[in-house]
Backbone as a printed PyTorch tensor [residue, N CA C, xyz], in Angstrom:
tensor([[[-50.5760,  27.5870, -18.2320],
         [-49.2140,  28.0580, -18.3290],
         [-48.9380,  29.0410, -17.1900]],

        [[-47.7910,  28.9120, -16.5270],
         [-47.4260,  29.7930, -15.4220],
         [-46.6630,  30.9800, -15.9860]],

        [[-47.0950,  32.1590, -15.6100],
         [-46.4350,  33.3960, -16.0000],
         [-45.0880,  33.4790, -15.2830]],

        [[-44.0610,  33.9660, -15.9610],
         [-42.7320,  34.0690, -15.3600],
         [-42.7460,  34.9550, -14.1210]],

        [[-43.5480,  36.0240, -14.1290],
         [-43.5990,  36.9060, -12.9640],
         [-44.2290,  36.1900, -11.7720]],

        [[-45.2380,  35.3630, -12.0190],
         [-45.8330,  34.5860, -10.9380],
         [-44.8180,  33.6050, -10.3770]],

        [[-43.9830,  33.0580, -11.2480],
         [-42.9600,  32.1140, -10.8210],
         [-41.9350,  32.8060,  -9.9300]],

        [[-41.4680,  33.9920, -10.3290],
         [-40.4930,  34.7470,  -9.5370],
         [-41.0740,  35.0520,  -8.1600]],

        [[-42.2630,  35.5840,  -8.1300],
         [-42.8920,  35.9460,  -6.8660],
         [-43.1750,  34.7090,  -6.0210]],

        [[-43.5830,  33.6260,  -6.6530],
         [-43.8630,  32.3910,  -5.9220],
         [-42.6200,  31.8190,  -5.2670]],

        [[-41.5180,  31.8180,  -5.9940],
         [-40.2600,  31.2930,  -5.4500],
         [-39.7990,  32.1510,  -4.2760]],

        [[-39.8650,  33.4560,  -4.4170],
         [-39.4190,  34.3370,  -3.3370],
         [-40.3430,  34.2110,  -2.1310]],

        [[-41.6350,  34.1430,  -2.3660],
         [-42.5870,  33.9540,  -1.2620],
         [-42.2750,  32.6690,  -0.5100]],

        [[-42.0170,  31.6150,  -1.2490],
         [-41.6940,  30.3240,  -0.6280],
         [-40.4110,  30.4190,   0.1970]],

        [[-39.4110,  31.1130,  -0.3190],
         [-38.1530,  31.2760,   0.4290],
         [-38.3810,  32.0450,   1.7250]],

        [[-39.2100,  33.0830,   1.6720],
         [-39.5050,  33.8610,   2.8770],
         [-40.2310,  32.9820,   3.8970]],

        [[-41.2150,  32.2550,   3.4280],
         [-41.9800,  31.3900,   4.3350],
         [-41.0980,  30.2980,   4.9410]],

        [[-40.1820,  29.7470,   4.1530],
         [-39.2500,  28.7460,   4.6750],
         [-38.3170,  29.3640,   5.7130]],

        [[-37.8160,  30.5410,   5.4170],
         [-36.8600,  31.2010,   6.3220],
         [-37.4860,  31.5360,   7.6710]],

        [[-38.7080,  32.0490,   7.6640],
         [-39.3400,  32.4940,   8.9030],
         [-40.3550,  31.4800,   9.4520]],

        [[-40.5190,  30.3600,   8.7610],
         [-41.3730,  29.2640,   9.2140],
         [-42.8070,  29.7040,   9.5080]],

        [[-43.3600,  30.5420,   8.6140],
         [-44.7610,  30.9450,   8.7250],
         [-45.2260,  31.4860,   7.3880]],

        [[-46.5310,  31.4460,   7.1400],
         [-47.0590,  32.0210,   5.8990],
         [-46.7460,  33.5220,   5.8230]],

        [[-46.5460,  34.0050,   4.6230],
         [-46.1780,  35.4010,   4.4160],
         [-47.2050,  36.3550,   5.0210]],

        [[-48.4820,  36.0540,   4.8710],
         [-49.5170,  36.9300,   5.4280],
         [-49.3720,  37.0440,   6.9410]],

        [[-49.0650,  35.9490,   7.6180],
         [-48.8630,  35.9720,   9.0740],
         [-47.6110,  36.7720,   9.4260]],

        [[-46.5580,  36.5960,   8.6360],
         [-45.3230,  37.3380,   8.8730],
         [-45.5640,  38.8390,   8.7280]],

        [[-46.2920,  39.2260,   7.6960],
         [-46.6060,  40.6460,   7.5110],
         [-47.3730,  41.2040,   8.7150]],

        [[-48.3620,  40.4600,   9.2020],
         [-49.1310,  40.9130,  10.3690],
         [-48.2400,  41.0230,  11.6000]],

        [[-47.3580,  40.0650,  11.7870],
         [-46.4590,  40.0830,  12.9430],
         [-45.5100,  41.2850,  12.8820]],

        [[-44.9800,  41.5660,  11.7050],
         [-44.0820,  42.7090,  11.5410],
         [-44.8360,  44.0140,  11.7500]],

        [[-46.0480,  44.0680,  11.2470],
         [-46.8540,  45.2810,  11.4180],
         [-47.1670,  45.5190,  12.8990]],

        [[-47.4330,  44.4500,  13.6350],
         [-47.7680,  44.5770,  15.0480],
         [-46.5450,  44.9450,  15.8990]],

        [[-45.3780,  44.4100,  15.5590],
         [-44.1640,  44.6490,  16.3540],
         [-42.9460,  44.6930,  15.4490]],

        [[-42.7250,  45.8090,  14.7530],
         [-41.6200,  45.8690,  13.7850],
         [-40.2300,  45.7120,  14.4090]],

        [[-40.0620,  46.1020,  15.6680],
         [-38.7370,  45.9940,  16.2950],
         [-38.4680,  44.5970,  16.8490]],

        [[-39.4720,  43.7490,  16.9030],
         [-39.2900,  42.4120,  17.4690],
         [-38.2790,  41.5920,  16.6630]],

        [[-38.3000,  41.7430,  15.3570],
         [-37.3620,  41.0120,  14.5030],
         [-36.9850,  41.9320,  13.3370]],

        [[-35.8930,  42.6920,  13.5020],
         [-35.4990,  43.6390,  12.4430],
         [-35.2580,  42.9780,  11.0870]],

        [[-34.7330,  41.7540,  11.1010],
         [-34.4920,  41.0440,   9.8360],
         [-35.8130,  40.7910,   9.1090]],

        [[-36.8090,  40.3210,   9.8490],
         [-38.1270,  40.0690,   9.2510],
         [-38.7370,  41.3680,   8.7490]],

        [[-38.5950,  42.4420,   9.5230],
         [-39.1490,  43.7310,   9.1050],
         [-38.5080,  44.2100,   7.8100]],

        [[-37.2080,  44.0180,   7.6780],
         [-36.5100,  44.4330,   6.4530],
         [-36.9550,  43.5900,   5.2630]],

        [[-37.0590,  42.2910,   5.4530],
         [-37.4960,  41.4040,   4.3660],
         [-38.9200,  41.7570,   3.9390]],

        [[-39.8150,  41.9690,   4.9000],
         [-41.2030,  42.3070,   4.5770],
         [-41.2610,  43.6500,   3.8400]],

        [[-40.4530,  44.6170,   4.2690],
         [-40.4190,  45.9150,   3.5880],
         [-40.0040,  45.7510,   2.1210]],

        [[-38.8960,  45.0320,   1.8880],
         [-38.4180,  44.8570,   0.5190],
         [-39.3500,  43.9890,  -0.3120]],

        [[-39.9950,  43.0360,   0.3140],
         [-40.9710,  42.2300,  -0.4180],
         [-42.1460,  43.1140,  -0.8510]],

        [[-42.5390,  44.0420,  -0.0050],
         [-43.5980,  44.9900,  -0.3780],
         [-43.1900,  45.8440,  -1.5700]],

        [[-41.9520,  46.3200,  -1.5650],
         [-41.4480,  47.0840,  -2.7150],
         [-41.4220,  46.2180,  -3.9720]],

        [[-41.0050,  44.9780,  -3.8040],
         [-40.9730,  44.0350,  -4.9310],
         [-42.3770,  43.8140,  -5.4860]],

        [[-43.3510,  43.6640,  -4.6150],
         [-44.7330,  43.4520,  -5.0380],
         [-45.2550,  44.6580,  -5.8200]],

        [[-44.9630,  45.8620,  -5.3280],
         [-45.3760,  47.0830,  -6.0480],
         [-44.7600,  47.1340,  -7.4340]],

        [[-43.4800,  46.8000,  -7.5180],
         [-42.7880,  46.8280,  -8.8040],
         [-43.3510,  45.7660,  -9.7430]],

        [[-43.6880,  44.6010,  -9.2050],
         [-44.2750,  43.5520, -10.0310],
         [-45.6210,  44.0080, -10.5860]],

        [[-46.4160,  44.6990,  -9.7810],
         [-47.7010,  45.2090, -10.2520],
         [-47.5000,  46.2490, -11.3600]],

        [[-46.5000,  47.1110, -11.2060],
         [-46.1930,  48.0970, -12.2500],
         [-45.7550,  47.3960, -13.5320]],

        [[-44.9550,  46.3490, -13.3920],
         [-44.5210,  45.5710, -14.5580],
         [-45.7140,  44.9280, -15.2480]],

        [[-46.6010,  44.3340, -14.4720],
         [-47.7790,  43.6990, -15.0630],
         [-48.6290,  44.7110, -15.8320]],

        [[-48.8190,  45.8970, -15.2590],
         [-49.6020,  46.9510, -15.9380],
         [-48.9290,  47.4080, -17.2250]],

        [[-47.6160,  47.6110, -17.1590],
         [-46.8810,  48.0530, -18.3470],
         [-46.9180,  46.9830, -19.4350]],

        [[-46.7640,  45.7290, -19.0430],
         [-46.7950,  44.6420, -20.0240],
         [-48.1760,  44.5200, -20.6590]],

        [[-49.2310,  44.6780, -19.8560],
         [-50.5910,  44.6250, -20.4000],
         [-50.8190,  45.7520, -21.3990]],

        [[-50.3490,  46.9530, -21.0630],
         [-50.5000,  48.0980, -21.9720],
         [-49.7350,  47.8630, -23.2660]],

        [[-48.5510,  47.2790, -23.1600],
         [-47.7510,  46.9990, -24.3550],
         [-48.4420,  45.9660, -25.2350]],

        [[-48.9530,  44.9150, -24.6480],
         [-49.6440,  43.8810, -25.4290],
         [-50.8560,  44.4820, -26.1340]],

        [[-51.5920,  45.3120, -25.4230],
         [-52.7620,  45.9620, -26.0290],
         [-52.3520,  46.8590, -27.1950]],

        [[-51.2880,  47.6360, -27.0060],
         [-50.8260,  48.5300, -28.0760],
         [-50.2960,  47.7400, -29.2640]],

        [[-49.6220,  46.6450, -29.0030],
         [-49.1070,  45.8270, -30.1060],
         [-50.2390,  45.2240, -30.9220]],

        [[-51.3580,  44.9930, -30.2980],
         [-52.5060,  44.4470, -31.0110],
         [-53.1060,  45.4170, -32.0110]],

        [[-52.8200,  46.6920, -31.8680],
         [-53.3760,  47.7040, -32.7790],
         [-52.3800,  48.1300, -33.8510]],

        [[-51.1540,  47.6350, -33.7840],
         [-50.1010,  48.0510, -34.7120],
         [-49.9630,  47.0680, -35.8670]],

        [[-49.5730,  47.5910, -37.0360],
         [-49.1910,  46.6590, -38.1060],
         [-47.9580,  45.8720, -37.6520]],

        [[-47.8210,  44.6600, -38.1180],
         [-46.7470,  43.7800, -37.6550],
         [-45.3380,  44.2990, -37.9470]],

        [[-45.1530,  45.0390, -38.9990],
         [-43.7950,  45.4370, -39.3750],
         [-43.4200,  46.8580, -38.9580]],

        [[-44.3140,  47.5760, -38.2750],
         [-44.0270,  48.9610, -37.8950],
         [-44.4160,  49.1750, -36.4300]],

        [[-43.4780,  49.7370, -35.6720],
         [-43.7770,  50.1100, -34.2880],
         [-43.5710,  51.6170, -34.1630]],

        [[-44.6000,  52.3090, -33.7180],
         [-44.4780,  53.7650, -33.5930],
         [-43.8780,  54.1310, -32.2380]],

        [[-43.6210,  55.4190, -32.0620],
         [-42.9590,  55.8980, -30.8440],
         [-43.7160,  55.5670, -29.5610]],

        [[-45.0370,  55.7250, -29.5050],
         [-45.7240,  55.3720, -28.2560],
         [-45.5680,  53.8910, -27.8830]],

        [[-45.5630,  53.0180, -28.8720],
         [-45.3890,  51.5930, -28.5890],
         [-43.9600,  51.3280, -28.1140]],

        [[-43.0060,  51.9710, -28.7430],
         [-41.6110,  51.8170, -28.3050],
         [-41.4380,  52.3360, -26.8840]],

        [[-42.1060,  53.4270, -26.5400],
         [-42.0400,  53.9550, -25.1770],
         [-42.6080,  52.9440, -24.1850]],

        [[-43.6970,  52.2850, -24.5420],
         [-44.2560,  51.2460, -23.6770],
         [-43.2680,  50.0820, -23.5090]],

        [[-42.5860,  49.7370, -24.5820],
         [-41.5930,  48.6650, -24.5040],
         [-40.4520,  49.0580, -23.5600]],

        [[-40.0390,  50.3200, -23.6130],
         [-38.9930,  50.8030, -22.7050],
         [-39.4820,  50.7770, -21.2530]],

        [[-40.7460,  51.1030, -21.0320],
         [-41.3110,  51.0450, -19.6830],
         [-41.3080,  49.6170, -19.1530]],

        [[-41.6250,  48.6780, -20.0100],
         [-41.5990,  47.2690, -19.5980],
         [-40.1690,  46.8660, -19.2340]],

        [[-39.2130,  47.2470, -20.0740],
         [-37.8110,  46.9180, -19.7790],
         [-37.3630,  47.5210, -18.4510]],

        [[-37.7240,  48.7690, -18.2040],
         [-37.3470,  49.4310, -16.9460],
         [-38.0150,  48.7400, -15.7560]],

        [[-39.2660,  48.3470, -15.9120],
         [-39.9770,  47.6650, -14.8280],
         [-39.3620,  46.2970, -14.5460]],

        [[-38.9330,  45.5970, -15.5840],
         [-38.2720,  44.2980, -15.3930],
         [-36.9670,  44.4950, -14.6310]],

        [[-36.1830,  45.4900, -15.0120],
         [-34.9120,  45.7530, -14.3340],
         [-35.1440,  46.1040, -12.8630]],

        [[-36.1450,  46.9240, -12.5990],
         [-36.4560,  47.3060, -11.2300],
         [-36.9310,  46.1010, -10.4230]],

        [[-37.8180,  45.3130, -10.9970],
         [-38.3090,  44.1080, -10.3210],
         [-37.1640,  43.1410, -10.0230]],

        [[-36.3060,  42.9310, -11.0080],
         [-35.1940,  42.0000, -10.8110],
         [-34.2220,  42.5060,  -9.7470]],

        [[-33.9780,  43.8110,  -9.7200],
         [-33.1040,  44.3850,  -8.6970],
         [-33.6730,  44.1830,  -7.3030]],

        [[-34.9580,  44.4380,  -7.1580],
         [-35.5890,  44.2560,  -5.8470],
         [-35.6420,  42.7810,  -5.4610]],

        [[-35.8280,  41.9180,  -6.4270],
         [-35.8050,  40.4760,  -6.1410],
         [-34.4100,  40.0700,  -5.6580]],

        [[-33.3740,  40.6520,  -6.2470],
         [-32.0110,  40.3520,  -5.8110],
         [-31.7950,  40.8130,  -4.3710]],

        [[-32.3440,  41.9720,  -4.0040],
         [-32.2140,  42.4480,  -2.6290],
         [-32.8840,  41.4740,  -1.6660]],

        [[-34.0980,  41.0520,  -1.9730],
         [-34.8070,  40.1070,  -1.0930],
         [-34.0250,  38.8010,  -1.0020]],

        [[-33.5250,  38.3100,  -2.1120],
         [-32.7350,  37.0760,  -2.0850],
         [-31.4760,  37.2520,  -1.2440]],

        [[-30.8330,  38.4060,  -1.3510],
         [-29.6440,  38.6890,  -0.5330],
         [-30.0130,  38.6730,   0.9560]],

        [[-31.1080,  39.3330,   1.2910],
         [-31.5310,  39.3830,   2.6910],
         [-31.8360,  38.0000,   3.2520]],

        [[-32.2950,  37.1030,   2.4050],
         [-32.6530,  35.7500,   2.8460],
         [-31.4580,  34.7980,   2.9060]],

        [[-30.3340,  35.1760,   2.3160],
         [-29.1720,  34.2880,   2.2320],
         [-28.2090,  34.5570,   3.3880]],

        [[-28.1400,  33.6630,   4.3730],
         [-27.2490,  33.9100,   5.5030],
         [-25.7700,  33.8310,   5.1330]],

        [[-25.4440,  33.2250,   4.0000],
         [-24.0460,  33.0940,   3.5780],
         [-23.6380,  34.1200,   2.5280]],

        [[-24.4690,  35.1230,   2.3190],
         [-24.1600,  36.1430,   1.3130],
         [-22.9270,  36.9330,   1.7420]],

        [[-22.1540,  37.4300,   0.7810],
         [-20.9850,  38.2420,   1.1210],
         [-21.3930,  39.4060,   2.0310]],

        [[-20.5680,  39.6200,   3.0450],
         [-20.8330,  40.6990,   3.9740],
         [-21.7180,  40.2840,   5.1390]],

        [[-22.2060,  39.0470,   5.1280],
         [-23.0970,  38.5990,   6.1950],
         [-22.4850,  37.4500,   6.9990]],

        [[-21.1930,  37.2460,   6.8660],
         [-20.5730,  36.0890,   7.5010],
         [-19.8020,  36.4460,   8.7610]],

        [[-20.1030,  37.5370,   9.3660],
         [-19.4230,  37.8840,  10.6030],
         [-18.4290,  39.0010,  10.4070]],

        [[-17.5160,  39.1510,  11.3690],
         [-16.6280,  40.3150,  11.3890],
         [-15.4170,  40.1920,  10.4970]],

        [[-15.5490,  39.7500,   9.3100],
         [-14.4150,  39.6720,   8.3990],
         [-14.7080,  38.7050,   7.2880]],

        [[-13.8850,  38.7580,   6.2760],
         [-14.0820,  37.8880,   5.1310],
         [-13.8970,  36.4320,   5.5400]],

        [[-12.9240,  36.1880,   6.4230],
         [-12.6600,  34.8240,   6.8590],
         [-13.2150,  34.6740,   8.2630]],

        [[-14.4940,  34.3990,   8.3790],
         [-15.1210,  34.3770,   9.6960],
         [-14.5380,  33.2840,  10.5890]],

        [[-13.9580,  32.2450,  10.0210],
         [-13.3800,  31.1870,  10.8360],
         [-11.9480,  31.4810,  11.2490]],

        [[-11.3260,  32.4940,  10.6950],
         [ -9.9360,  32.8030,  11.0010],
         [ -9.8330,  33.5110,  12.3470]],

        [[ -8.6470,  33.4310,  12.9370],
         [ -8.4240,  34.1090,  14.2180],
         [ -8.4820,  35.6200,  14.0100]],

        [[ -8.7500,  36.3840,  15.0700],
         [ -8.7840,  37.8460,  14.9290],
         [ -7.4780,  38.4010,  14.3860]],

        [[ -6.3280,  37.8280,  14.8070],
         [ -5.0440,  38.3220,  14.3150],
         [ -4.8980,  38.0780,  12.8120]],

        [[ -5.3670,  36.9160,  12.3590],
         [ -5.2750,  36.6100,  10.9250],
         [ -6.1570,  37.5430,  10.1140]],

        [[ -7.3010,  37.9520,  10.6770],
         [ -8.1770,  38.8630,   9.9460],
         [ -7.5830,  40.2610,   9.8580]],

        [[ -6.6990,  40.6240,  10.7880],
         [ -6.0950,  41.9550,  10.7670],
         [ -4.8190,  42.0060,   9.9330]],

        [[ -4.2610,  40.8580,   9.6160],
         [ -3.0140,  40.8270,   8.8540],
         [ -3.2560,  41.3410,   7.4460]],

        [[ -2.2410,  41.9730,   6.8530],
         [ -2.4240,  42.4540,   5.4740],
         [ -2.6190,  41.2950,   4.5130]],

        [[ -3.3790,  41.5580,   3.4850],
         [ -3.6630,  40.5200,   2.4980],
         [ -2.4460,  40.2190,   1.6380]],

        [[ -1.5840,  41.1970,   1.4500],
         [ -0.3880,  41.0290,   0.6250],
         [  0.8470,  41.3570,   1.4570]],

        [[  1.9910,  40.7630,   1.1090],
         [  3.2120,  41.1150,   1.8350],
         [  3.4990,  42.6070,   1.6820]],

        [[  3.9730,  43.2010,   2.7690],
         [  4.2240,  44.6470,   2.7180],
         [  5.6970,  44.9990,   2.7720]],

        [[  6.5920,  44.0080,   2.8230],
         [  8.0170,  44.3160,   2.8240],
         [  8.4540,  44.6580,   1.4040]],

        [[  9.4440,  45.5320,   1.2780],
         [  9.8800,  45.9090,  -0.0700],
         [ 10.5300,  44.7170,  -0.7730]],

        [[ 10.3930,  44.6510,  -2.0690],
         [ 10.9990,  43.5330,  -2.8010],
         [ 12.5210,  43.6460,  -2.7760]],

        [[ 13.1630,  42.5010,  -2.8350],
         [ 14.6310,  42.5150,  -2.8980],
         [ 15.0480,  42.6220,  -4.3490]],

        [[ 16.0120,  43.4600,  -4.6060],
         [ 16.4980,  43.6780,  -5.9690],
         [ 17.7390,  42.8340,  -6.2030]],

        [[ 17.9120,  42.3110,  -7.3920],
         [ 19.1400,  41.5500,  -7.6650],
         [ 20.3380,  42.4960,  -7.6250]],

        [[ 21.4800,  41.9570,  -7.2500],
         [ 22.6690,  42.8200,  -7.1930],
         [ 23.0820,  43.2030,  -8.6090]],

        [[ 23.6500,  44.3780,  -8.7540],
         [ 23.9920,  44.9190, -10.0710],
         [ 25.1100,  44.1300, -10.7360]],

        [[ 26.0670,  43.5720,  -9.9870],
         [ 27.1910,  42.8890, -10.6340],
         [ 26.8260,  41.5060, -11.1460]],

        [[ 25.7040,  40.9310, -10.6690],
         [ 25.3260,  39.5900, -11.1300],
         [ 24.3730,  39.6410, -12.3140]],

        [[ 23.8970,  40.8050, -12.6940],
         [ 22.9390,  40.8530, -13.7880],
         [ 23.4960,  41.6650, -14.9420]],

        [[ 23.1410,  41.2640, -16.1250],
         [ 23.5380,  42.0150, -17.3150],
         [ 22.2960,  42.4620, -18.0410]],

        [[ 22.3870,  43.5870, -18.6810],
         [ 21.2470,  44.0840, -19.4440],
         [ 21.1080,  43.2520, -20.7060]],

        [[ 19.9030,  43.0730, -21.1400],
         [ 19.6890,  42.3100, -22.3590],
         [ 20.3380,  43.0270, -23.5360]],

        [[ 20.9800,  42.2670, -24.3360],
         [ 21.5820,  42.8030, -25.5410],
         [ 22.9110,  43.5040, -25.2840]],

        [[ 23.3190,  43.5670, -24.0430],
         [ 24.5950,  44.2440, -23.7280],
         [ 25.7490,  43.2870, -24.0190]],

        [[ 26.8440,  43.8470, -24.4850],
         [ 28.0240,  43.0220, -24.7670],
         [ 28.7370,  42.7220, -23.4660]],

        [[ 29.3060,  41.5440, -23.3760],
         [ 30.0350,  41.1700, -22.1640],
         [ 31.4660,  41.4680, -22.2890]]])
């Protein structure tokens, strides 16, 4: 059976290797040797390292929780066990957040990465135009409108 955390890390590792066309270990060595050579690779490797640390913390917290649950009666969880459960939840949230950052860094079409504006294919003038009309609305003339419920 494949652990869900191994699956998350495996998928992200594969995406990194596909993006940079080299094994992750080679990419890490290349970034370590020349971090300024490819700033994008350096950023991805940095965040992947943070993700790996968080995954290790999650694995440790989950192991501690499983061990503690093995010593508890099935219908009662004491405060230390609940604290371990909260640590696992926090580690999952942290791991998932860092995984989202790495996925964002790997996605060339992610919002904010499509060039100098939301509509990267639009002309520069179109990108500078206001999104909404800015002229004041025209009001109906007073003699052509009647108030609701008013007698004529």
